[in-house]
mmCIF file of C-alpha atoms and ligand atoms in Angstrom:
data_model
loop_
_atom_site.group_PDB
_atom_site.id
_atom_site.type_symbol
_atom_site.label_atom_id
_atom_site.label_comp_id
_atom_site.label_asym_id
_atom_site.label_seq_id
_atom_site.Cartn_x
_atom_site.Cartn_y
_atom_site.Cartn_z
ATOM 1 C CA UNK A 27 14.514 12.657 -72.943
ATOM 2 C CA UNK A 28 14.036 9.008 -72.141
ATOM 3 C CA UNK A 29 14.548 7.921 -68.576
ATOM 4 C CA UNK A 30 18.318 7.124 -67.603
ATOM 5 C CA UNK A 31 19.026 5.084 -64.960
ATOM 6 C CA UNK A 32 22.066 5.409 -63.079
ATOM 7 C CA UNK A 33 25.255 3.259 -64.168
ATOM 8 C CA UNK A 34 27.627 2.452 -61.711
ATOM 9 C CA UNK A 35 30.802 0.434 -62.423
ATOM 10 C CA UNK A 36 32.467 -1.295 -59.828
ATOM 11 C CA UNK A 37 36.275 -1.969 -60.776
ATOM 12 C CA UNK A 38 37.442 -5.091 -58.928
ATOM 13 C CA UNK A 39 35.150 -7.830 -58.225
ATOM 14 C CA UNK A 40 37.197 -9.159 -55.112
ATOM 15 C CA UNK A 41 35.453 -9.159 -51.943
ATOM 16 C CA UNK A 42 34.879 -5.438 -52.019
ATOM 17 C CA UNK A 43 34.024 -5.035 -55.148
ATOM 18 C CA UNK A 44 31.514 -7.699 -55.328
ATOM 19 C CA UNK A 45 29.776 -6.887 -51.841
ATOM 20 C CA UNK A 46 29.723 -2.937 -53.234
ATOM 21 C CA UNK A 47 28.341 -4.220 -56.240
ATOM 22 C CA UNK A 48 25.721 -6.137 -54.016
ATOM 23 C CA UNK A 49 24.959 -3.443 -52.081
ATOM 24 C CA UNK A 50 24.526 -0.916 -54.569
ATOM 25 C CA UNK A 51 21.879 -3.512 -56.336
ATOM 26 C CA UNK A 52 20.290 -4.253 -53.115
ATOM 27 C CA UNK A 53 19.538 -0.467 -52.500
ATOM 28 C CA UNK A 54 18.360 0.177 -56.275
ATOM 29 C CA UNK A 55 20.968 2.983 -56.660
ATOM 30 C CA UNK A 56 20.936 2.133 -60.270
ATOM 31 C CA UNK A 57 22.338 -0.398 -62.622
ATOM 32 C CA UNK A 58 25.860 -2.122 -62.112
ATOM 33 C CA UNK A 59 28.393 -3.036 -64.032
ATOM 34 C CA UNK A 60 31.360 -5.371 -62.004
ATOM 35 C CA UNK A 61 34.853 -5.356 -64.040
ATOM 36 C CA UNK A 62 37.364 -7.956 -63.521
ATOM 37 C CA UNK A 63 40.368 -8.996 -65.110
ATOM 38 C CA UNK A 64 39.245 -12.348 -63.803
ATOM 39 C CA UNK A 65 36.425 -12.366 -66.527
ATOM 40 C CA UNK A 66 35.005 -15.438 -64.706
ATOM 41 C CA UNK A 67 35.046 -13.956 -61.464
ATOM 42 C CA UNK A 68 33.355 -11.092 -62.504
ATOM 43 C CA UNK A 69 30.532 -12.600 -64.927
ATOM 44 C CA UNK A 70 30.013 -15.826 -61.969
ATOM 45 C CA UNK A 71 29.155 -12.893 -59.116
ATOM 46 C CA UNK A 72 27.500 -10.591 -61.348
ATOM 47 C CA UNK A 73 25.105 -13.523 -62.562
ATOM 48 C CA UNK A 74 24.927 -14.753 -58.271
ATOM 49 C CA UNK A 75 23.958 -10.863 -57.481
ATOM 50 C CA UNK A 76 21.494 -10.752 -60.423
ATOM 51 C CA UNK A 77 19.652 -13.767 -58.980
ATOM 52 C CA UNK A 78 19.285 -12.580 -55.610
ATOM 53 C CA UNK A 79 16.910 -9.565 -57.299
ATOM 54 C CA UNK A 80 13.937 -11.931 -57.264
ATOM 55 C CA UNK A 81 14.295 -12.905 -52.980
ATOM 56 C CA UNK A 82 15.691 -9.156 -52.508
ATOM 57 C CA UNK A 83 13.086 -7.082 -55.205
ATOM 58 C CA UNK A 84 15.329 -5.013 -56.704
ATOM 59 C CA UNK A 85 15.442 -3.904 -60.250
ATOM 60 C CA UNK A 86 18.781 -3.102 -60.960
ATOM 61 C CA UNK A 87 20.717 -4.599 -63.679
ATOM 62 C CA UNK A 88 23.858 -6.197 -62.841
ATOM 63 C CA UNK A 89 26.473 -6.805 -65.249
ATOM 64 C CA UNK A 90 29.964 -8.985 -65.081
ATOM 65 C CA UNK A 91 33.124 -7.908 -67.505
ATOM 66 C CA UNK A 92 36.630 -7.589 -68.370
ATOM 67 C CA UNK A 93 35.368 -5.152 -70.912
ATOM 68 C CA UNK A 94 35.287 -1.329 -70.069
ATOM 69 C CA UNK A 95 33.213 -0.597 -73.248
ATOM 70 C CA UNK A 96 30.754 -2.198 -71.068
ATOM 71 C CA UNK A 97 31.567 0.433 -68.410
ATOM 72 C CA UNK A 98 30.840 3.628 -70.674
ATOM 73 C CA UNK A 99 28.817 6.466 -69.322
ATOM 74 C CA UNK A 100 29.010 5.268 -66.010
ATOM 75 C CA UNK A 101 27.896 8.059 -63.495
ATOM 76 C CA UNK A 102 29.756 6.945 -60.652
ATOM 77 C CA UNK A 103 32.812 4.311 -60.805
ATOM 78 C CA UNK A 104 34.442 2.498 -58.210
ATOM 79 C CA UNK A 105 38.080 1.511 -58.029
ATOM 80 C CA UNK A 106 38.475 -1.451 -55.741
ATOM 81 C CA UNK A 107 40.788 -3.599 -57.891
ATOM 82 C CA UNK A 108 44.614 -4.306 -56.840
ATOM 83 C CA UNK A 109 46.679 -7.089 -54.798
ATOM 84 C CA UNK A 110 45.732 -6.949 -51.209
ATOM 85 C CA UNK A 111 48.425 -7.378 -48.614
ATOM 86 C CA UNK A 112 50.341 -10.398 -48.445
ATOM 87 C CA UNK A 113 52.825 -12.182 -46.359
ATOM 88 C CA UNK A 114 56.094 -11.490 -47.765
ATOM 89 C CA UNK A 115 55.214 -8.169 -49.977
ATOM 90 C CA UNK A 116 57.044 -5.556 -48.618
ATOM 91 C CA UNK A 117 55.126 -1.836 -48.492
ATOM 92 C CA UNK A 118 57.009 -0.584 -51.395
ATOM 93 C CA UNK A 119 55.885 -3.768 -53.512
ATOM 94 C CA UNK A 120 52.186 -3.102 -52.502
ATOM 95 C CA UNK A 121 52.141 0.581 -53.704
ATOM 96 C CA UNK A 122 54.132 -0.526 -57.027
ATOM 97 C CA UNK A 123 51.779 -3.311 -57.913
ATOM 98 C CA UNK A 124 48.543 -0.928 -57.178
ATOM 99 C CA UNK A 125 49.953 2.277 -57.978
ATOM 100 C CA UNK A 126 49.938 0.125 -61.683
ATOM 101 C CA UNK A 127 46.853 -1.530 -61.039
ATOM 102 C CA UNK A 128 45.176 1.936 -60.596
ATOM 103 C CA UNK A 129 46.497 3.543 -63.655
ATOM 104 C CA UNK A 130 46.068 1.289 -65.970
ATOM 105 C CA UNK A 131 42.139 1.204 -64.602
ATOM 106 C CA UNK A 132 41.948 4.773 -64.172
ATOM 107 C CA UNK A 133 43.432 5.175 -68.084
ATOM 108 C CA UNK A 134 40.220 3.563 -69.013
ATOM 109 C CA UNK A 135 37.850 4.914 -66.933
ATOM 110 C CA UNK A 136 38.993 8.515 -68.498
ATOM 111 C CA UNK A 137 38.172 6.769 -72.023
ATOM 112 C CA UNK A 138 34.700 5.269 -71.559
ATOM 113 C CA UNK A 139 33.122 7.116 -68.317
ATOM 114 C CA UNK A 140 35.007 10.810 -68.167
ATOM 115 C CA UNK A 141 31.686 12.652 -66.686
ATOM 116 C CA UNK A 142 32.034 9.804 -64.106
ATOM 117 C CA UNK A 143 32.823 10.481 -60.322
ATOM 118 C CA UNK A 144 35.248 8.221 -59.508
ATOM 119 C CA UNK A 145 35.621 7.152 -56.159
ATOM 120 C CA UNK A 146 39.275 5.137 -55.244
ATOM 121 C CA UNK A 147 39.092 1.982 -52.798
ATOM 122 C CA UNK A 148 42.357 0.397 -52.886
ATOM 123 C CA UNK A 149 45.021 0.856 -50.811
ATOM 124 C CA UNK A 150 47.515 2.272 -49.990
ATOM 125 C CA UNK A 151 44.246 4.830 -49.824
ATOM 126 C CA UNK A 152 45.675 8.428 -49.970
ATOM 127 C CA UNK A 153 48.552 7.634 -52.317
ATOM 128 C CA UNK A 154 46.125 5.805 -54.964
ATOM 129 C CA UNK A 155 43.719 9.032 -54.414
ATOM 130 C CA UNK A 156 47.025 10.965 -55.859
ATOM 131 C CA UNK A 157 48.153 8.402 -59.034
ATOM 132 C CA UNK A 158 44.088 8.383 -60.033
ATOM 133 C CA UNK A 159 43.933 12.689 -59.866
ATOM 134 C CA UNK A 160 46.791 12.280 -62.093
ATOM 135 C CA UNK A 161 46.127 9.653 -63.988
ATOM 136 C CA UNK A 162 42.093 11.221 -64.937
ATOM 137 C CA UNK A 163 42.890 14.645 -64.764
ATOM 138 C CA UNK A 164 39.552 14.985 -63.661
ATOM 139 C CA UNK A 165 38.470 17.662 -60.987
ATOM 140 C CA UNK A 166 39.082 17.717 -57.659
ATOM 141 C CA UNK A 167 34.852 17.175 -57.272
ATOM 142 C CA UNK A 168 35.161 14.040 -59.148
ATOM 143 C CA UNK A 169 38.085 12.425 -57.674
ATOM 144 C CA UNK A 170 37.304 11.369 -54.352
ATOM 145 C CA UNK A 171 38.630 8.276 -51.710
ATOM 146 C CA UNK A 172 36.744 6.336 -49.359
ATOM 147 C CA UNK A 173 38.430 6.161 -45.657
ATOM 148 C CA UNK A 174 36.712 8.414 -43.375
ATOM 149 C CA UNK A 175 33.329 6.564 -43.747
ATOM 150 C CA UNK A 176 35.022 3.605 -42.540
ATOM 151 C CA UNK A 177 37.390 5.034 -39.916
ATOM 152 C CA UNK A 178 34.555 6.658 -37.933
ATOM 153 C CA UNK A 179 31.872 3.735 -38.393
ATOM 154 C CA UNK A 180 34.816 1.374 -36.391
ATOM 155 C CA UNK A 181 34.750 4.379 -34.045
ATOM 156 C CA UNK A 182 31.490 4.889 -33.940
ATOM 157 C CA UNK A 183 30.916 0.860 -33.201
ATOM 158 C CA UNK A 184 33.145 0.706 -30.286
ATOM 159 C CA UNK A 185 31.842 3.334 -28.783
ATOM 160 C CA UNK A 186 28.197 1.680 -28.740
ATOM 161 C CA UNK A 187 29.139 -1.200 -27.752
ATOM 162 C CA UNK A 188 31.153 0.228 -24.587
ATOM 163 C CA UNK A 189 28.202 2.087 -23.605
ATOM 164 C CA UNK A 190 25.134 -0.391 -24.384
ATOM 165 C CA UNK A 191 23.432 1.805 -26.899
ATOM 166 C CA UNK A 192 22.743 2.547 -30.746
ATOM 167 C CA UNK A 193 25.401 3.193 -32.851
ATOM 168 C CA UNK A 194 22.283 5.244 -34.875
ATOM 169 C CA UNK A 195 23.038 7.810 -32.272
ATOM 170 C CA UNK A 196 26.764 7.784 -32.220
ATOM 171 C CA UNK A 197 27.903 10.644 -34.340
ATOM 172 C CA UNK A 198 31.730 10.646 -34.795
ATOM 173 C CA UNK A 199 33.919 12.534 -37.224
ATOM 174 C CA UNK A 200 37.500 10.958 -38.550
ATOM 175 C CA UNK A 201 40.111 12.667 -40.346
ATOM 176 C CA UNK A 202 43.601 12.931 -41.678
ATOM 177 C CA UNK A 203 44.889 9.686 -43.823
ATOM 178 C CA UNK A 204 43.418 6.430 -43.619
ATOM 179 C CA UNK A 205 44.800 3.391 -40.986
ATOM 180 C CA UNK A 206 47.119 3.880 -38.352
ATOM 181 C CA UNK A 207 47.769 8.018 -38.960
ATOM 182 C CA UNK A 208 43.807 8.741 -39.178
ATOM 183 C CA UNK A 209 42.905 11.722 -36.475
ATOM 184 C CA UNK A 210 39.951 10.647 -34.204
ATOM 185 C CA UNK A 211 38.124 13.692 -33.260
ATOM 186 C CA UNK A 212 36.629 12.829 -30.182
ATOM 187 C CA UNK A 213 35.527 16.712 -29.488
ATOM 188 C CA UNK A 214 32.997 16.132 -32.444
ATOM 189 C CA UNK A 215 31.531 12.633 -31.362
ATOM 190 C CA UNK A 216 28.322 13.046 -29.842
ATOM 191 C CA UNK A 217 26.177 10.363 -27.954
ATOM 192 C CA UNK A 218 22.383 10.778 -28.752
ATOM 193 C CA UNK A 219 23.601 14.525 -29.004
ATOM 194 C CA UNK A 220 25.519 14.957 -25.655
ATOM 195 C CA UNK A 221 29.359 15.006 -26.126
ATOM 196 C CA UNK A 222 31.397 11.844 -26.074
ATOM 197 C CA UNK A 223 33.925 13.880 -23.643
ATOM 198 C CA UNK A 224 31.086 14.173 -20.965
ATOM 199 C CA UNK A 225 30.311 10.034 -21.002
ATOM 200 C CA UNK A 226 33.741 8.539 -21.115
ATOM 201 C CA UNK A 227 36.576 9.076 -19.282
ATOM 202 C CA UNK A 228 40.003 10.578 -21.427
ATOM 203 C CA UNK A 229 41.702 7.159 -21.207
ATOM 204 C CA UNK A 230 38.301 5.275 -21.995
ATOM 205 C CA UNK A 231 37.929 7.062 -25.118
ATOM 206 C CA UNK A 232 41.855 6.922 -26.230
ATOM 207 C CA UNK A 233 41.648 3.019 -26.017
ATOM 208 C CA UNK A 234 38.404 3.129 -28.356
ATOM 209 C CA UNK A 235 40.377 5.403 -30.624
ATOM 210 C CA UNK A 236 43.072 3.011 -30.651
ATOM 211 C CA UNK A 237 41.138 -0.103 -31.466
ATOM 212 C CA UNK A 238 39.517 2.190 -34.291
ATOM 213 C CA UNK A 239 43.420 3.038 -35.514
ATOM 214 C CA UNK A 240 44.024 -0.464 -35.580
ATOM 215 C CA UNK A 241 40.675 -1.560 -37.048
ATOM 216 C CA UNK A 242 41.969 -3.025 -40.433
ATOM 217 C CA UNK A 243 44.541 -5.352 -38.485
ATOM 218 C CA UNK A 244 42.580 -6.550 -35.937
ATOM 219 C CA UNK A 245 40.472 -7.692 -38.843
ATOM 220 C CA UNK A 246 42.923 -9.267 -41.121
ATOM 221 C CA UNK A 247 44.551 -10.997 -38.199
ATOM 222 C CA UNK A 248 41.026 -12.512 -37.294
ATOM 223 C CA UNK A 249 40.977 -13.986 -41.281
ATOM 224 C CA UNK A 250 44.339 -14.587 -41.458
ATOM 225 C CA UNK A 251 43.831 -14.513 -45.476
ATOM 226 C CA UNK A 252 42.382 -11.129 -46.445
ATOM 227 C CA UNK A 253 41.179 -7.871 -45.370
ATOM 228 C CA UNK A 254 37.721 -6.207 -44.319
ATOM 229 C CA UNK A 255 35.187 -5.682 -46.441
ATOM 230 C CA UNK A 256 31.403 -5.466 -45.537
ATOM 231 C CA UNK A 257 31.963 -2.389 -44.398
ATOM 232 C CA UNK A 258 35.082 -0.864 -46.382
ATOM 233 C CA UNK A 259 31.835 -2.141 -48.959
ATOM 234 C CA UNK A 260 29.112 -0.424 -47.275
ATOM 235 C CA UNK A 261 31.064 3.090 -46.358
ATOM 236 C CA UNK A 262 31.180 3.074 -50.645
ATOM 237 C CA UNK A 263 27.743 2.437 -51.476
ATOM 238 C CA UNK A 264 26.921 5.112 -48.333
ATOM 239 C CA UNK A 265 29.153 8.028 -50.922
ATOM 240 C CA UNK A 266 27.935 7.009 -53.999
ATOM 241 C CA UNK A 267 23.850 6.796 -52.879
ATOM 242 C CA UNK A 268 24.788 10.319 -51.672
ATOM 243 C CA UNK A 269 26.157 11.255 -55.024
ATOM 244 C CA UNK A 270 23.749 9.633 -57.138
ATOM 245 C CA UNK A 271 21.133 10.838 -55.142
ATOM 246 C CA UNK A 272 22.350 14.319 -55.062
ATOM 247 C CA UNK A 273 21.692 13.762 -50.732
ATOM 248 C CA UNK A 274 24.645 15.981 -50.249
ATOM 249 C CA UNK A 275 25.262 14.017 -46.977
ATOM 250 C CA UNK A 276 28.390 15.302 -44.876
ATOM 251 C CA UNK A 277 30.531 12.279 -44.762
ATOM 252 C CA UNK A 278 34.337 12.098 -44.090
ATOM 253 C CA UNK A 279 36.243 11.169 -47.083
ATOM 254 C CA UNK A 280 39.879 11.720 -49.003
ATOM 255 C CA UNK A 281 39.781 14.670 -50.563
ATOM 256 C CA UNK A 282 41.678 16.551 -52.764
ATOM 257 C CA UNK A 283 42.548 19.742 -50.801
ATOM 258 C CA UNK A 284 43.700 23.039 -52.277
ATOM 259 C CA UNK A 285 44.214 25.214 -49.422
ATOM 260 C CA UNK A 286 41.705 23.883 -46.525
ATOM 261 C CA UNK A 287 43.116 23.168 -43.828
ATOM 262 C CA UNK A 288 46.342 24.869 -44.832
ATOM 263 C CA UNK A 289 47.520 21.778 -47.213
ATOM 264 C CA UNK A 290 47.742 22.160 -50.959
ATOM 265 C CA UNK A 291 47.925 19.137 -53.447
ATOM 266 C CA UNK A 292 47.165 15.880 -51.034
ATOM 267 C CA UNK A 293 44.614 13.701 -50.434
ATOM 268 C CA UNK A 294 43.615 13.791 -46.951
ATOM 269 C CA UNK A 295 40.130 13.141 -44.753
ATOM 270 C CA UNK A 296 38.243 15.829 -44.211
ATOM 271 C CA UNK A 297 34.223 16.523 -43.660
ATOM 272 C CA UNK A 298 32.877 16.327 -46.901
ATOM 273 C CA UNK A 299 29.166 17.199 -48.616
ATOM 274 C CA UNK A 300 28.685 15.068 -51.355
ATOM 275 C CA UNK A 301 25.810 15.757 -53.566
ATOM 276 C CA UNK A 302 25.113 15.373 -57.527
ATOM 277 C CA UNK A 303 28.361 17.306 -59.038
ATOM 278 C CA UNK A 304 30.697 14.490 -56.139
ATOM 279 C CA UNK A 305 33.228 16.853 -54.025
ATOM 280 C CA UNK A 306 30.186 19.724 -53.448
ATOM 281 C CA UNK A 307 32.009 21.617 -50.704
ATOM 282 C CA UNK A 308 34.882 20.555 -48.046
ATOM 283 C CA UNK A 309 33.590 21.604 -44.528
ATOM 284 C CA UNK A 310 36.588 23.812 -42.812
ATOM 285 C CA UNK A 311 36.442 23.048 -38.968
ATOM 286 C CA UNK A 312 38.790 24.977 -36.262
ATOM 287 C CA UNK A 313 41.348 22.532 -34.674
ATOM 288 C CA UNK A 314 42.279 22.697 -31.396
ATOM 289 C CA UNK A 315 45.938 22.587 -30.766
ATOM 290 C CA UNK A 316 46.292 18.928 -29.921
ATOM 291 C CA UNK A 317 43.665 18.179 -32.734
ATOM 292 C CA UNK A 318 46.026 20.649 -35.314
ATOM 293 C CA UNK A 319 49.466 18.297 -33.943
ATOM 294 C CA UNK A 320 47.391 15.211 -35.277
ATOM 295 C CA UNK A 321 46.501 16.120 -38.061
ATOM 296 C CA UNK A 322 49.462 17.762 -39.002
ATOM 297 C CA UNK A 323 51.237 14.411 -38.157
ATOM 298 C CA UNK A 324 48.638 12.553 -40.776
ATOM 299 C CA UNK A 325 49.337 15.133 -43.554
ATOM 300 C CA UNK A 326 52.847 14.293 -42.851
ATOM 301 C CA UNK A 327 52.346 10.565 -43.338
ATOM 302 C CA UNK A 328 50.069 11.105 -46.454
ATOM 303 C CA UNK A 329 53.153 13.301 -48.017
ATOM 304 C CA UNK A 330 55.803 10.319 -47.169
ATOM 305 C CA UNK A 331 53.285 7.934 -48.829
ATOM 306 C CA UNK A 332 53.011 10.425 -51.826
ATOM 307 C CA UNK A 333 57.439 10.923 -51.734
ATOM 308 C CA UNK A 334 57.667 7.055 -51.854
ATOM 309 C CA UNK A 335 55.288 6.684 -55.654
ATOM 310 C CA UNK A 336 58.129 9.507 -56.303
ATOM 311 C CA UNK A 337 60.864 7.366 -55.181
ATOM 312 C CA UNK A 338 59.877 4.593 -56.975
ATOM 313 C CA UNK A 339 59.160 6.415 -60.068
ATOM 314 C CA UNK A 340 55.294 5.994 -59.741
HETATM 315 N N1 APR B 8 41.914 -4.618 -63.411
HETATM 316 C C1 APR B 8 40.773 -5.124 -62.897
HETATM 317 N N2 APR B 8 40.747 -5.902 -61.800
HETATM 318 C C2 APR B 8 41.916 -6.206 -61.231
HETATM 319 C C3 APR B 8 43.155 -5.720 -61.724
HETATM 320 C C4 APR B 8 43.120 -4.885 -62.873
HETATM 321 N N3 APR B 8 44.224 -4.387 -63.415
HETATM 322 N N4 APR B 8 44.140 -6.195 -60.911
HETATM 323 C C5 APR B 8 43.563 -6.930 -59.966
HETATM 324 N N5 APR B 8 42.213 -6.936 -60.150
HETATM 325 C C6 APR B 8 41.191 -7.604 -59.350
HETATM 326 C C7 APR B 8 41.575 -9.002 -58.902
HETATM 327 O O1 APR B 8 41.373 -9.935 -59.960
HETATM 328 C C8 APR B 8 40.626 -9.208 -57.737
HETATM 329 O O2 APR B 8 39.406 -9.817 -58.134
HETATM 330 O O3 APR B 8 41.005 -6.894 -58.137
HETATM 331 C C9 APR B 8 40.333 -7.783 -57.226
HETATM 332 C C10 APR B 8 40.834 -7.525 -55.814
HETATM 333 O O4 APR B 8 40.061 -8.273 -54.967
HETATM 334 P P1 APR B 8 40.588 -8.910 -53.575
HETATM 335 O O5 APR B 8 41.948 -9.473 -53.807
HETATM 336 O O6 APR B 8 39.501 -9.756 -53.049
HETATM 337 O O7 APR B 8 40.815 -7.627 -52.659
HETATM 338 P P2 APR B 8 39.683 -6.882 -51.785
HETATM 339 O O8 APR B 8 39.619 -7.510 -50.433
HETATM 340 O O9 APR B 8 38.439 -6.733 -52.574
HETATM 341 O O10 APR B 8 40.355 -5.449 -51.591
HETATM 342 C C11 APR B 8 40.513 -4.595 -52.702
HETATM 343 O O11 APR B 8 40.289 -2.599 -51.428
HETATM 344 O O12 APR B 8 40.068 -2.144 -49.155
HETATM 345 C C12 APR B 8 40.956 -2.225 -50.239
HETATM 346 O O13 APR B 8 43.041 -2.876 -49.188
HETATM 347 C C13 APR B 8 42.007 -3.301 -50.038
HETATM 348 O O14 APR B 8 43.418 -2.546 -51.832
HETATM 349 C C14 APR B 8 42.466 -3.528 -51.451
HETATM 350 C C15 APR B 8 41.177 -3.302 -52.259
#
């Protein structure tokens, strides 16, 4: 058989998009294709990525569309297109307008790439995780949403920088839905391997937890005109290397669940390996009781978010 490389397509070539799609270049993960409905947009940063190949040495191809023919046989695909949040668009207009967006874009991807893992960006996270399941009617093990990755790396980065050290040896686990209702678990974050709980004072660790809750805010308020994304970019390209790869790295991310954690049929955070088939196993962890009210509490919010596409008729 002739050698393959890997095709990714990157849906979206917005700020995360196009810094995913720059990433995943960078790192030679395989050949990219960045889709747009902005055909300019997406051909003018494609070209701009291409060219940074010969300072960077990379080989990957990268390719700019608004066609998804262009996007066929993709291995992985990346969903980061939709309207970001806005002054003056309420929460139910954000989750119409993406909960479309979505669709429409995962409609496609079933078309031209439907061995493809597909791996959901845009927010609202865990309710677009639910309209692209039912949209692809792929399996759980290819539908999969990025939150967790970028949840505990905030975590992870406060708590380096409040004790002078390397976030390379902050370990931290995240879980539950993404933003405000995501479940910190600071039992599981360990410090060069000695537990977080043995460094930091309870309240210490509660106000890092909180800045990591509020992570996405304290970011947009700082731009005033958009949202994060070098590392909502870089948490994506860390999933799909493992995927493409087959790494089967055990990373935090929106899964499908069918039982684990006793919740059936929503999207939530959990402990994930991801290897060369996507979803390769969801790691089931005991939960203390204050750990199982959290959570609980996020699974709650994640079904609300999953009533309201049902309200609206999503
Ligand atoms: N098909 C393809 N692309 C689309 C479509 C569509 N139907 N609708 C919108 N887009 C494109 C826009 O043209 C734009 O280039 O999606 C891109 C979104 O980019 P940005 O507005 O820059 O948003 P970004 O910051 O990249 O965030 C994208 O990721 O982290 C989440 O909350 C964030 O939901 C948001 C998403």
């Amino acid at each position: 058989m002739p050698f393959r490389r890997k095709k990714i397509s990157v849906i979206g070539s917005g700020q995360v998009g196009a810094t995913c799609a720059l990433m995943l270049a960078s790192r030679g993960v395989g050949d990219v294709v960045l889709l747009d409905i902005n055909l300019g947009s997406a051909k003018g940063k494609a070209l701009d990525i291409l060219q940074t190949a010969a300072v960077q040495l990379f080989d990957s191809q990268v390719q700019g569309t608004a066609d998804y023919a262009d996007t066929a046989g993709s291995d992985v695909v990346v969903v980061t297109a939709g309207s970001p949040r806005r002054p003056g668009l309420t929460r139910d207009d954000l989750l119409s307008i993406n909960a479309h967006v979505v669709a429409s874009c995962c409609r496609e991807i079933k078309k031209h790439s439907p061995q493809a893992v597909v791996i959901i960006v845009t927010n609202p996270l865990d309710a677009m995780c639910f309209v692209a399941k039912r949209e692809l009617d792929f399996p759980r093990e290819r539908v999969l949403g990025m939150a967790g990755i970028l949840d505990s790396s905030r975590f992870r980065t406060f708590v380096a920088l409040e004790l002078g050290v390397s976030v390379r040896d902050v370990q931290a686990l995240v879980m539950g839905g993404h933003g405000d209702s995501m479940v910190p678990m600071p039992r599981h974050c360990f410090v060069g391997g000695v537990p977080l709980t043995e460094l930091l004072e309870p309240a210490r660790i509660e106000a890092l937890v909180e800045r990591a809750r509020r992570g996405g805010d304290e970011i947009v308020k700082l731009l005033e005109t958009g949202s994060a994304f070098y590392a909502p970019a870089a948490s994506v390209v860390q999933m799909a290397e493992s995927i493409l790869r087959d790494q089967r790295r055990v990373l935090p991310c929106a899964a499908l669940l069918e039982g684990e954690f006793g919740v059936s049929g929503l999207f939530v955070g959990v402990p994930c390996v991801l290897g060369g088939r996507g979803l390769e196993k969801v790691c089931e962890i005991k939960l203390d009781a204050a750990e199982r009210t959290a959570f609980d509490y996020s699974v709650g919010r994640v079904q609300a978010l999953v009533d309201d596409l049902a309200r609206l008729g999503l």
